[in-house]
Amino acid sequence: MDPSILIQGAMSVFSDPLTLGFIILGVFVGIIFGAVPGLTATLALIMFLPVTYTMTPVQGLSTLIALYVGGISGGLVAAILLNIPGTPSSIATTFDGTPMAAKGQAGKALGVGVVFSFVGTIFGLIMLVTISPLLASVAIKFGAFEYCAVAVCALALVISLAGRDLVKGLMGAFFGLMIATVGLSPVDSMKRFTFGMSELTSGFALLTILIGLFAITEVAKAAEEVRQKQDMRVETNVHIKGFGFTLKEFFGQKFNALRSSIIGCIIGILPGIGGAISGMLSYTAAKNQSKYPEKFGTGIMDGIVASETANNAGIGGALIPLLTLGIPGDAVTAILLGGLMVHNIAPGPLIFEKSGVVIYGLFVALFLSAIAMLFIELFGIRVFIRVLTVPKYFLLPIIMVLCAIGAFGNSNRIFDVYSIMGFGLVGYGMIKAKIPTVPVIMGIILGPIFEMNFRRVAQLQGSGETLLSHPIAAVLTAVAVAALIFSFIMNRREAKKLAAQEAQNGAAK
C-alpha cells in the first residue's frame, strides 16, 4: 500500500463537501430502502446508479457504497418492529429482535442491531484493505488458464449454492451465458444473435439487464401483495437511551461478534451466497457455542449480534473479489461493477496501480458510511419507523418511472426501456418457476471472461501447454467439479428425504 496514494484517496473524499453530502444522503436513502419491506439494497443501487453518471468517480462510487451500507443495515428496523425482514440479510434478526420488542425492549434491540452492524462493517473494511492488495498481487500473475478456471469455479459455486434444485441453478447460469453471446464475438467480431437489429450489435447493456431482472421483477412481486391485508402496525414510541445497552453487555459479545464477522466476511467473498446465508450460519454458530442455547429465539441480544454483525461484514468480503478479480459476489456488487464500468474503472489485478486514488477513496467512503449509518440510524429511528407506514402503492409507480428513466439515460435509447420490461417479465417468470436470478447475472458477467480466455487456452494448448502445467488453474477446476458433485449428492439426499416424508404423510392419512 502506497501511503501517498492512500492520502490522496482520503483527501479526495474529505476535501469535497459534495462527496461527504452524497455519503450522508446515500446512507439515509439506503436505510429507508432497507427498512421498507419489498425495497432492498439492490433496488436502491439500481435506481440511483444513473444519478451517478455525471458525478466524479469518487463521488459516484461513494454514493453507491453508502447506499449499500445503509440498505443492508436498514433491514433490521422492519425485522425487529414488524417481524418482517426488510432485506433478506435480516431474516435471522427476526428470531430474537421481535421477541425483544414484544418484551418492551425495542429500543435495546434496535441499538444492538445498529451498533453491531457498524462493528461488522468495520471488520469487513479491515479485511478488504488487508486482503485486496495481496490478492491483486497474486492475480496479476494469472494467465488465460487461471482466468478461465476462475470463471468456471465462480459459476460452479453460484450454481451449487443457488438453492435446493441444482438443475434450476444450471438453467439460470446457461440462460445468462446465452445472453452474454448476443452481439459481437470477442476475437473475430462476428455478429451473433442480433437478428438484424443494430441495437444488439454491442449486446444488452449490463444496467438494463440488472434493472429488468431485479428492479422490475421486485416491483412486480411487490405489486402482487399490495392489495393483501398485512398487519403493518408499528410501535412508534421507541426510545433509545445512549446505544440502548451497557458497556459490559457490549464486551460480553466480543467473541460472538468476532466469530460472526469472520463468517460474514468469508461468505461475502464466496460468489452468489448472500447475506441471508451468512446471517443464518452465524446465528446457528452462536447458538451452538452458547452456554444457554435454549434462550435463543426468546429475545436475547446474542442472536441480533450474530445476524447483524455477519451480514454487514459481508459488505467488505463481497468487494474483495469484485475489485481484484472483477467477479461480483452477489447482486449488489454486480451493480457496483456496473458503477465501476460507468466511471471507466477496470476491476482486476491492476486496479490499485491504475485507479489507486479512487479505490482508496472508496475505502474511506466505506468507513465514513459506517459512521454515518451508526448515527443516522440511532438518532433518526423515528423517521424510519414512520416510513414503514407509507403504502406500497404510492412507492411502486414512482420506482417504475425512475427505472425507465435510468435505463433510457444509460445510452439515450428507447430500446433499453423495452429491454428492461422484457427482462422484467423474464425475471418474474423465473420467480414463478423458482429459478434463481443470481446465476443468470453471474453467467452474463462471467461469460465473456470465460469465452475470451477459453479461446486463448485453445491456442496455447496447440503449443504444448496443458492444465496440469498451471497448478492454480488445476486446483480451481477441481474445486468447481467438487462443488457441483457435492451439490448433486446433497440434492439427491434431500430429494430422498422429501420423498420419504411424503410417503409417511400419505400412509398416515
XYZ file of C-alpha atoms in Angstrom:
509
model
C 0.000 0.000 0.000
C 1.499 3.310 -1.132
C 0.933 5.882 1.678
C 0.935 8.794 -0.773
C -1.873 7.239 -2.860
C -3.795 6.425 0.322
C -3.515 10.060 1.454
C -4.641 11.285 -1.979
C -7.619 8.914 -1.871
C -8.593 10.078 1.620
C -8.262 13.743 0.649
C -10.405 13.202 -2.462
C -13.241 12.368 -0.052
C -12.567 14.675 2.897
C -11.780 17.755 0.788
C -15.006 17.540 -1.229
C -18.151 18.657 0.650
C -20.316 17.214 -2.134
C -18.846 13.736 -1.630
C -19.465 13.920 2.126
C -23.011 15.114 1.467
C -23.638 12.270 -1.004
C -22.386 9.742 1.561
C -24.787 11.026 4.224
C -27.683 11.180 1.745
C -26.833 7.722 0.368
C -26.823 6.139 3.819
C -30.129 7.831 4.691
C -31.840 6.698 1.478
C -30.289 3.234 1.769
C -31.696 2.788 5.281
C -35.163 3.707 4.001
C -34.903 1.138 1.191
C -33.653 -1.467 3.645
C -36.332 -0.675 6.237
C -39.367 -0.836 3.932
C -40.284 -4.485 3.234
C -40.096 -5.147 -0.501
C -37.481 -2.471 -1.161
C -33.909 -3.760 -0.971
C -30.329 -2.518 -1.165
C -30.202 -3.974 -4.692
C -33.161 -1.848 -5.754
C -31.633 1.266 -4.157
C -28.380 0.904 -6.108
C -30.140 0.143 -9.390
C -32.359 3.210 -9.056
C -29.546 5.588 -8.115
C -26.817 4.275 -10.434
C -27.995 6.548 -13.280
C -27.815 9.519 -10.881
C -24.050 8.958 -10.589
C -23.409 9.277 -14.352
C -22.494 12.976 -14.107
C -20.546 12.655 -10.849
C -16.805 12.213 -10.498
C -15.682 8.581 -9.950
C -15.079 9.193 -6.226
C -18.435 10.904 -5.765
C -20.337 8.259 -7.731
C -18.759 5.224 -6.070
C -19.005 6.825 -2.614
C -22.738 7.337 -3.157
C -23.221 3.713 -4.256
C -21.227 2.302 -1.331
C -23.224 4.494 1.081
C -26.480 3.141 -0.371
C -25.067 -0.395 0.030
C -24.183 0.091 3.700
C -27.476 1.808 4.523
C -29.535 -0.749 2.620
C -28.010 -3.777 4.330
C -28.280 -2.253 7.812
C -31.755 -0.765 7.355
C -33.366 -4.196 7.149
C -33.102 -4.579 10.932
C -35.764 -1.882 11.554
C -38.619 -3.845 9.967
C -37.168 -7.151 11.199
C -37.378 -6.020 14.836
C -40.543 -3.888 14.775
C -42.677 -5.780 12.226
C -41.186 -9.287 12.272
C -40.720 -8.798 8.512
C -37.085 -8.742 7.320
C -36.630 -5.512 5.374
C -33.887 -7.259 3.385
C -33.050 -10.978 3.039
C -29.917 -10.332 5.115
C -32.072 -9.590 8.189
C -34.033 -12.849 8.272
C -32.128 -14.166 11.313
C -32.577 -10.800 13.089
C -36.306 -11.510 13.439
C -35.628 -14.595 15.587
C -34.640 -12.577 18.672
C -35.334 -8.992 17.583
C -39.119 -9.312 17.503
C -39.346 -11.156 20.871
C -37.209 -8.402 22.449
C -39.554 -5.764 21.039
C -42.557 -7.732 22.359
C -40.994 -7.615 25.833
C -40.787 -3.812 25.664
C -37.090 -3.762 24.693
C -37.465 -2.466 21.137
C -35.035 0.384 21.809
C -32.381 -2.001 23.096
C -32.893 -4.401 20.188
C -32.540 -1.579 17.647
C -29.470 -0.198 19.446
C -27.785 -3.617 19.472
C -28.534 -4.145 15.776
C -27.212 -0.735 14.732
C -24.018 -0.843 16.796
C -23.047 -4.353 15.746
C -23.906 -3.555 12.125
C -21.248 -0.864 12.481
C -18.808 -3.346 14.063
C -19.362 -5.842 11.215
C -18.894 -3.175 8.542
C -15.603 -2.012 10.081
C -14.340 -5.613 10.328
C -15.226 -6.186 6.667
C -13.419 -2.959 5.733
C -10.266 -4.083 7.589
C -10.337 -7.402 5.714
C -10.936 -5.559 2.429
C -7.980 -3.222 2.926
C -5.745 -6.097 4.081
C -6.656 -8.870 1.651
C -7.404 -6.970 -1.591
C -3.831 -5.796 -2.332
C -2.466 -9.274 -1.507
C -4.994 -10.991 -3.767
C -4.292 -8.443 -6.512
C -0.562 -9.179 -6.307
C -1.327 -12.888 -6.809
C -3.956 -12.328 -9.510
C -1.565 -10.196 -11.563
C 0.282 -13.424 -12.365
C -2.874 -15.041 -13.752
C -2.954 -16.048 -17.399
C -5.629 -17.426 -19.701
C -5.759 -20.802 -17.896
C -6.216 -19.172 -14.487
C -8.916 -16.706 -15.566
C -10.795 -19.449 -17.382
C -10.660 -21.603 -14.240
C -11.712 -18.686 -12.001
C -14.780 -18.088 -14.180
C -15.708 -21.785 -14.128
C -15.141 -22.042 -10.370
C -17.184 -18.927 -9.574
C -20.055 -20.087 -11.780
C -19.956 -23.591 -10.275
C -20.103 -22.193 -6.731
C -23.044 -19.977 -7.635
C -24.908 -22.877 -9.234
C -24.210 -25.299 -6.385
C -25.183 -22.799 -3.686
C -28.080 -21.128 -5.508
C -30.758 -23.326 -3.985
C -32.103 -26.806 -3.486
C -32.630 -27.544 -7.174
C -29.277 -27.898 -8.943
C -30.951 -28.219 -12.349
C -32.663 -24.839 -11.985
C -29.377 -23.252 -10.954
C -27.798 -24.688 -14.111
C -30.706 -23.404 -16.202
C -30.224 -19.902 -14.823
C -26.479 -19.946 -15.436
C -26.829 -21.217 -19.020
C -29.501 -18.606 -19.730
C -27.053 -15.934 -18.560
C -24.305 -17.391 -20.768
C -26.685 -17.329 -23.726
C -27.495 -13.648 -23.189
C -23.756 -12.921 -22.960
C -23.237 -14.262 -26.508
C -25.504 -11.612 -28.073
C -23.516 -9.048 -30.073
C -20.007 -9.197 -31.496
C -17.797 -12.157 -30.619
C -14.701 -11.197 -28.581
C -11.977 -12.380 -31.003
C -13.205 -12.191 -34.592
C -16.021 -9.596 -34.057
C -18.635 -11.716 -35.826
C -22.272 -10.746 -35.248
C -24.189 -13.273 -33.156
C -27.941 -13.401 -32.434
C -28.506 -9.767 -33.443
C -31.402 -10.685 -35.825
C -30.538 -7.705 -37.996
C -31.078 -5.216 -35.134
C -28.349 -2.590 -34.876
C -29.221 -2.052 -31.184
C -27.985 -5.577 -30.412
C -24.609 -5.193 -32.111
C -22.942 -4.412 -28.782
C -25.195 -6.797 -26.845
C -27.511 -5.955 -23.974
C -26.240 -3.288 -21.588
C -25.493 -4.702 -18.131
C -27.502 -1.935 -16.464
C -30.673 -2.752 -18.423
C -30.370 -6.425 -17.526
C -29.897 -5.597 -13.840
C -32.838 -3.181 -13.792
C -35.066 -5.690 -15.550
C -34.159 -8.821 -13.612
C -34.038 -7.185 -10.190
C -35.864 -3.836 -10.038
C -38.810 -4.510 -12.378
C -39.137 -8.045 -11.031
C -39.139 -6.783 -7.428
C -41.839 -4.240 -8.281
C -43.973 -6.923 -9.953
C -43.522 -9.242 -6.972
C -44.413 -6.452 -4.510
C -47.439 -5.471 -6.621
C -48.866 -8.970 -6.086
C -49.000 -8.371 -2.350
C -50.037 -4.720 -2.403
C -53.762 -5.479 -2.009
C -53.259 -8.193 0.570
C -54.034 -7.093 4.081
C -50.925 -7.043 6.248
C -50.506 -6.153 9.873
C -48.307 -3.064 9.470
C -48.938 -1.624 12.937
C -45.664 -0.194 14.139
C -44.684 0.796 17.659
C -43.861 4.488 17.151
C -42.985 5.278 20.758
C -39.466 3.842 20.680
C -36.721 5.421 22.785
C -33.018 4.531 22.619
C -31.067 5.745 25.618
C -27.424 6.033 24.562
C -26.753 2.948 22.463
C -29.515 1.004 24.212
C -27.222 -1.316 26.186
C -24.360 -1.180 28.675
C -20.614 -1.320 28.026
C -20.474 -4.585 29.972
C -23.039 -6.130 27.625
C -21.050 -4.863 24.635
C -17.801 -6.526 25.724
C -19.736 -9.653 26.686
C -20.450 -10.128 22.977
C -16.847 -9.755 21.755
C -16.316 -13.420 20.844
C -19.777 -13.702 19.283
C -19.132 -10.572 17.204
C -15.671 -11.730 16.105
C -16.895 -15.190 15.096
C -19.876 -13.711 13.233
C -17.667 -11.149 11.470
C -15.329 -13.872 10.210
C -18.259 -15.999 8.981
C -19.866 -12.997 7.282
C -16.638 -11.951 5.573
C -15.900 -15.467 4.270
C -19.456 -15.914 2.986
C -19.230 -12.475 1.354
C -16.094 -13.485 -0.562
C -17.748 -16.625 -1.967
C -19.804 -15.661 -5.038
C -23.571 -15.939 -5.084
C -24.335 -16.974 -1.486
C -25.595 -13.702 0.012
C -26.145 -12.104 3.394
C -29.163 -14.247 4.301
C -26.977 -17.373 4.455
C -24.231 -15.640 6.447
C -26.791 -14.383 8.981
C -28.298 -17.846 9.402
C -24.892 -19.542 9.686
C -23.590 -17.075 12.272
C -26.853 -17.320 14.242
C -26.580 -21.119 14.260
C -22.905 -20.931 15.281
C -23.718 -18.521 18.117
C -26.492 -20.806 19.347
C -24.299 -23.920 19.203
C -21.439 -22.194 21.046
C -23.664 -20.551 23.654
C -23.868 -21.565 27.312
C -27.644 -21.011 27.162
C -28.833 -22.153 23.692
C -32.383 -22.624 24.995
C -32.741 -18.821 25.321
C -32.204 -18.214 21.608
C -35.485 -17.228 19.995
C -36.885 -15.849 23.245
C -35.413 -12.359 22.850
C -31.703 -12.107 23.720
C -29.119 -9.804 22.188
C -26.792 -12.668 21.199
C -28.986 -13.576 18.222
C -29.202 -9.994 16.945
C -25.427 -9.559 17.343
C -24.728 -12.722 15.331
C -27.064 -11.834 12.464
C -26.315 -8.120 12.058
C -22.546 -8.418 12.520
C -22.327 -11.151 9.883
C -24.454 -9.558 7.158
C -22.580 -6.238 7.406
C -19.151 -7.906 7.490
C -20.149 -9.457 4.179
C -20.029 -6.000 2.539
C -16.240 -5.825 2.730
C -15.944 -9.518 1.859
C -18.049 -9.191 -1.300
C -15.941 -6.252 -2.508
C -12.701 -8.283 -2.404
C -13.308 -10.494 -5.487
C -15.111 -7.617 -7.225
C -12.158 -5.230 -7.084
C -9.290 -7.688 -7.544
C -10.785 -10.213 -9.998
C -13.737 -8.353 -11.494
C -16.099 -11.064 -10.202
C -19.089 -9.815 -8.178
C -20.106 -11.830 -5.131
C -23.832 -11.016 -5.265
C -26.465 -8.885 -6.991
C -25.428 -5.668 -5.229
C -21.765 -5.997 -6.184
C -22.871 -6.776 -9.753
C -24.441 -3.309 -9.776
C -21.274 -1.861 -8.260
C -19.411 -3.496 -11.141
C -21.692 -1.524 -13.446
C -20.800 1.623 -11.468
C -17.093 0.947 -11.948
C -17.616 0.456 -15.683
C -19.624 3.696 -15.951
C -16.690 5.595 -14.468
C -14.124 3.805 -16.669
C -12.518 1.870 -13.822
C -11.476 -1.647 -14.824
C -11.589 -4.057 -11.851
C -8.785 -6.590 -11.745
C -5.224 -7.115 -10.519
C -4.051 -3.712 -11.814
C -6.837 -1.706 -10.204
C -4.593 -0.390 -7.410
C -1.979 0.754 -9.925
C -4.323 2.313 -12.472
C -7.072 3.645 -10.171
C -5.450 3.577 -6.723
C -6.671 7.043 -5.671
C -10.299 6.217 -6.489
C -10.180 2.807 -4.786
C -8.600 4.143 -1.590
C -11.190 6.906 -1.712
C -13.798 4.136 -1.891
C -12.311 2.534 1.245
C -12.513 5.867 3.088
C -16.091 6.318 1.868
C -16.964 2.866 3.257
C -15.539 3.891 6.641
C -17.461 7.184 6.650
C -20.628 5.384 5.528
C -20.355 3.064 8.532
C -20.055 6.040 10.894
C -22.940 7.855 9.175
C -25.070 4.707 9.394
C -24.392 4.424 13.133
C -25.537 7.937 13.997
C -28.277 8.401 11.379
C -29.946 5.140 12.338
C -29.717 5.764 16.077
C -30.869 9.377 16.081
C -33.287 9.157 13.150
C -35.027 5.946 14.178
C -38.426 7.648 14.495
C -38.198 8.877 10.894
C -37.559 5.372 9.607
C -40.369 3.984 11.751
C -42.769 6.478 10.138
C -41.567 5.449 6.672
C -42.733 1.879 7.353
C -46.339 3.103 7.322
C -46.166 4.506 3.734
C -48.402 2.348 1.461
C -46.552 0.486 -1.271
C -49.000 1.582 -3.967
C -47.534 5.076 -3.640
C -43.953 3.843 -3.987
C -44.183 1.246 -6.764
C -45.240 3.537 -9.672
C -42.524 6.033 -8.764
C -39.933 3.236 -8.768
C -41.107 2.032 -12.205
C -40.762 5.524 -13.693
C -37.303 6.035 -12.193
C -36.163 2.653 -13.522
C -37.319 3.575 -17.041
C -35.538 6.949 -16.811
C -32.363 5.248 -15.597
C -32.402 2.742 -18.467
C -33.003 5.462 -21.059
C -30.282 7.697 -19.580
C -27.662 4.962 -19.914
C -27.423 5.250 -23.723
C -30.337 7.560 -24.652
C -32.133 4.667 -26.370
C -35.816 3.781 -26.024
C -34.712 0.218 -26.892
C -33.229 -0.070 -23.383
C -36.607 0.814 -21.842
C -38.217 -2.003 -23.840
C -35.343 -4.266 -22.739
C -35.886 -3.699 -19.018
C -39.575 -4.529 -19.421
C -38.670 -7.687 -21.322
C -36.126 -8.793 -18.745
C -38.592 -7.877 -16.007
C -41.136 -10.306 -17.474
C -38.412 -12.958 -17.783
C -37.346 -12.377 -14.163
C -40.942 -12.584 -12.950
C -41.386 -15.850 -14.833
C -38.183 -17.164 -13.237
C -39.532 -16.337 -9.778
C -42.711 -18.273 -10.539
C -40.627 -21.198 -11.829
C -38.323 -20.876 -8.769
C -35.251 -20.388 -10.943
C -32.646 -18.234 -9.113
C -31.672 -14.991 -10.838
C -28.157 -14.624 -9.383
C -26.731 -17.426 -11.601
C -28.168 -15.550 -14.616
C -26.269 -12.373 -13.740
C -23.100 -14.318 -12.988
C -23.406 -16.088 -16.329
C -23.763 -12.745 -18.145
C -20.704 -11.276 -16.382
C -18.503 -14.373 -16.459
C -19.487 -15.480 -19.973
C -17.235 -13.032 -21.888
C -14.347 -13.645 -19.444
C -14.639 -17.390 -19.926
C -15.057 -17.247 -23.715
C -12.112 -14.915 -24.301
C -9.748 -16.923 -22.125
C -11.043 -20.292 -23.342
C -10.121 -19.287 -26.889
C -6.653 -18.312 -25.677
C -6.349 -21.631 -23.833
C -7.218 -23.474 -27.067
C -4.409 -21.612 -28.845
C -1.920 -22.265 -26.024
C -2.705 -25.974 -25.980
C -1.557 -26.127 -29.568
C 1.876 -25.039 -28.342
C 2.046 -27.804 -25.735
C 0.687 -26.040 -22.606
C -1.871 -28.015 -20.581
C -3.978 -27.518 -17.473
C -1.522 -29.558 -15.396
C 1.224 -27.026 -16.087
C -0.889 -24.385 -14.291
C -1.410 -25.602 -10.687
C -3.682 -22.697 -9.625
C -5.983 -23.313 -12.594
C -5.968 -27.055 -11.904
C -6.936 -26.525 -8.239
C -9.734 -24.099 -9.148
C -11.093 -26.509 -11.752
C -11.009 -29.328 -9.188
C -12.886 -27.110 -6.689
C -15.537 -26.363 -9.327
C -16.040 -30.051 -10.117
C -16.095 -30.977 -6.411
C -18.651 -28.234 -5.646
C -21.013 -29.477 -8.354
C -20.624 -33.138 -7.327
C -21.172 -32.303 -3.649
C -24.222 -30.210 -4.501
C -25.613 -33.029 -6.663
C -25.174 -35.578 -3.843
C -26.795 -33.260 -1.265
C -29.704 -32.546 -3.613
C -30.270 -36.271 -4.160
C -30.239 -36.901 -0.401
C -32.687 -34.077 0.223
C -34.959 -35.343 -2.562
C -34.980 -38.815 -0.974
C -35.800 -37.325 2.450
C -38.685 -35.338 0.989
C -39.963 -38.423 -0.834
C -39.786 -40.459 2.407
C -41.650 -37.763 4.329
C -44.360 -37.575 1.673
C -44.724 -41.391 1.801
C -45.060 -41.282 5.597
C -47.651 -38.500 5.404
C -49.572 -40.457 2.778
C -49.513 -43.595 4.935
C -50.658 -41.608 7.990
C -53.668 -40.243 6.043
